[in-house]
Amino acid sequence: EPDVTIVSGLRDMVVSEGDDVTFRCQVSHENARDVEWKLQDVGLQNNEMNEISVEKGKIHTLTLRKVTEQDIGTVTFRVGPHTSTA
């Protein structure tokens, strides 16, 4: 398998309480495996509060719905040994 790298990393976001926020990270190859999203070092799963998806094969997105003060912190995207934080 090719070594998947991060082409375009996460950007810091400022959002009001109750709003949704979306983070995007572009990787070098489609169908990347060993991908992980974290908020404050806690792994995130796709559920009603966190929408995790892939657009156009290479753009991995994380949408946090109806954020609260408890959601303040570092968002991390990891693919293999490469990470990006915001």
mmCIF file of C-alpha atoms in Angstrom:
data_model
loop_
_atom_site.group_PDB
_atom_site.id
_atom_site.type_symbol
_atom_site.label_atom_id
_atom_site.label_comp_id
_atom_site.label_asym_id
_atom_site.label_seq_id
_atom_site.Cartn_x
_atom_site.Cartn_y
_atom_site.Cartn_z
ATOM 1 C CA GLU A 1 0.000 0.000 0.000
ATOM 2 C CA PRO A 2 1.249 3.520 -0.732
ATOM 3 C CA ASP A 3 2.157 5.729 2.211
ATOM 4 C CA VAL A 4 -0.800 8.060 2.643
ATOM 5 C CA THR A 5 0.185 11.580 3.674
ATOM 6 C CA ILE A 6 -1.772 14.676 4.637
ATOM 7 C CA VAL A 7 -1.930 17.129 1.724
ATOM 8 C CA SER A 8 -4.084 19.802 3.357
ATOM 9 C CA GLY A 9 -4.383 19.880 7.138
ATOM 10 C CA LEU A 10 -7.037 20.978 9.588
ATOM 11 C CA ARG A 11 -7.772 24.651 10.238
ATOM 12 C CA ASP A 12 -8.620 26.213 13.594
ATOM 13 C CA MET A 13 -12.323 27.057 13.860
ATOM 14 C CA VAL A 14 -14.308 29.451 16.032
ATOM 15 C CA VAL A 15 -17.956 28.521 16.446
ATOM 16 C CA SER A 16 -20.864 29.623 18.625
ATOM 17 C CA GLU A 17 -22.470 27.272 21.123
ATOM 18 C CA GLY A 18 -25.295 25.316 19.503
ATOM 19 C CA ASP A 19 -23.865 25.574 15.978
ATOM 20 C CA ASP A 20 -22.362 22.823 13.833
ATOM 21 C CA VAL A 21 -18.701 22.905 12.806
ATOM 22 C CA THR A 22 -16.951 20.943 10.065
ATOM 23 C CA PHE A 23 -13.259 20.058 9.902
ATOM 24 C CA ARG A 24 -11.655 18.880 6.650
ATOM 25 C CA CYS A 25 -8.370 17.138 5.970
ATOM 26 C CA GLN A 26 -7.171 16.121 2.501
ATOM 27 C CA VAL A 27 -4.982 13.069 2.077
ATOM 28 C CA SER A 28 -2.766 11.988 -0.814
ATOM 29 C CA HIS A 29 -4.538 8.746 -1.782
ATOM 30 C CA GLU A 30 -8.119 7.530 -2.000
ATOM 31 C CA ASN A 31 -9.449 4.765 0.249
ATOM 32 C CA ALA A 32 -7.021 5.603 3.055
ATOM 33 C CA ARG A 33 -7.077 3.101 5.890
ATOM 34 C CA ASP A 34 -6.008 3.512 9.487
ATOM 35 C CA VAL A 35 -7.801 6.874 9.750
ATOM 36 C CA GLU A 36 -8.855 8.282 13.116
ATOM 37 C CA TRP A 37 -10.550 11.449 14.388
ATOM 38 C CA LYS A 38 -10.173 12.569 18.011
ATOM 39 C CA LEU A 39 -11.517 15.382 20.169
ATOM 40 C CA GLN A 40 -9.452 16.072 23.301
ATOM 41 C CA ASP A 41 -7.634 12.727 22.806
ATOM 42 C CA VAL A 42 -10.922 10.780 22.738
ATOM 43 C CA GLY A 43 -11.593 8.729 19.599
ATOM 44 C CA LEU A 44 -14.745 9.757 17.733
ATOM 45 C CA GLN A 45 -17.276 7.449 16.118
ATOM 46 C CA ASN A 46 -19.860 8.269 13.462
ATOM 47 C CA ASN A 47 -23.114 8.908 15.377
ATOM 48 C CA GLU A 48 -25.891 11.474 15.786
ATOM 49 C CA MET A 49 -23.479 14.067 17.250
ATOM 50 C CA ASN A 50 -20.417 13.392 15.063
ATOM 51 C CA GLU A 51 -20.684 12.935 11.316
ATOM 52 C CA ILE A 52 -17.553 11.380 9.821
ATOM 53 C CA SER A 53 -17.392 11.054 6.047
ATOM 54 C CA VAL A 54 -15.117 11.078 3.001
ATOM 55 C CA GLU A 55 -15.731 13.405 0.047
ATOM 56 C CA LYS A 56 -14.259 12.707 -3.407
ATOM 57 C CA GLY A 57 -12.212 9.854 -1.947
ATOM 58 C CA LYS A 58 -9.491 12.040 -0.432
ATOM 59 C CA ILE A 59 -11.191 14.707 1.715
ATOM 60 C CA HIS A 60 -12.001 13.381 5.168
ATOM 61 C CA THR A 61 -14.567 15.441 7.069
ATOM 62 C CA LEU A 62 -15.727 15.588 10.653
ATOM 63 C CA THR A 63 -18.868 17.547 11.561
ATOM 64 C CA LEU A 64 -19.561 18.175 15.242
ATOM 65 C CA ARG A 65 -23.257 18.914 15.692
ATOM 66 C CA LYS A 66 -24.697 21.430 18.165
ATOM 67 C CA VAL A 67 -21.387 22.068 19.911
ATOM 68 C CA THR A 68 -21.247 22.984 23.596
ATOM 69 C CA GLU A 69 -18.523 24.356 25.873
ATOM 70 C CA GLN A 70 -17.535 20.735 26.579
ATOM 71 C CA ASP A 71 -16.473 20.422 22.924
ATOM 72 C CA ILE A 72 -13.726 23.054 23.287
ATOM 73 C CA GLY A 73 -10.344 21.497 22.679
ATOM 74 C CA THR A 74 -8.033 19.980 20.123
ATOM 75 C CA VAL A 75 -9.396 18.078 17.144
ATOM 76 C CA THR A 76 -6.909 15.575 15.721
ATOM 77 C CA PHE A 77 -6.982 13.778 12.380
ATOM 78 C CA ARG A 78 -4.590 10.855 11.981
ATOM 79 C CA VAL A 79 -3.778 8.716 8.983
ATOM 80 C CA GLY A 80 -1.056 6.143 9.648
ATOM 81 C CA PRO A 81 1.883 7.978 11.287
ATOM 82 C CA HIS A 82 0.718 11.439 10.098
ATOM 83 C CA THR A 83 -1.426 13.802 12.161
ATOM 84 C CA SER A 84 -3.016 17.225 11.833
ATOM 85 C CA THR A 85 -4.546 19.191 14.701
ATOM 86 C CA ALA A 86 -6.744 22.254 15.110
#
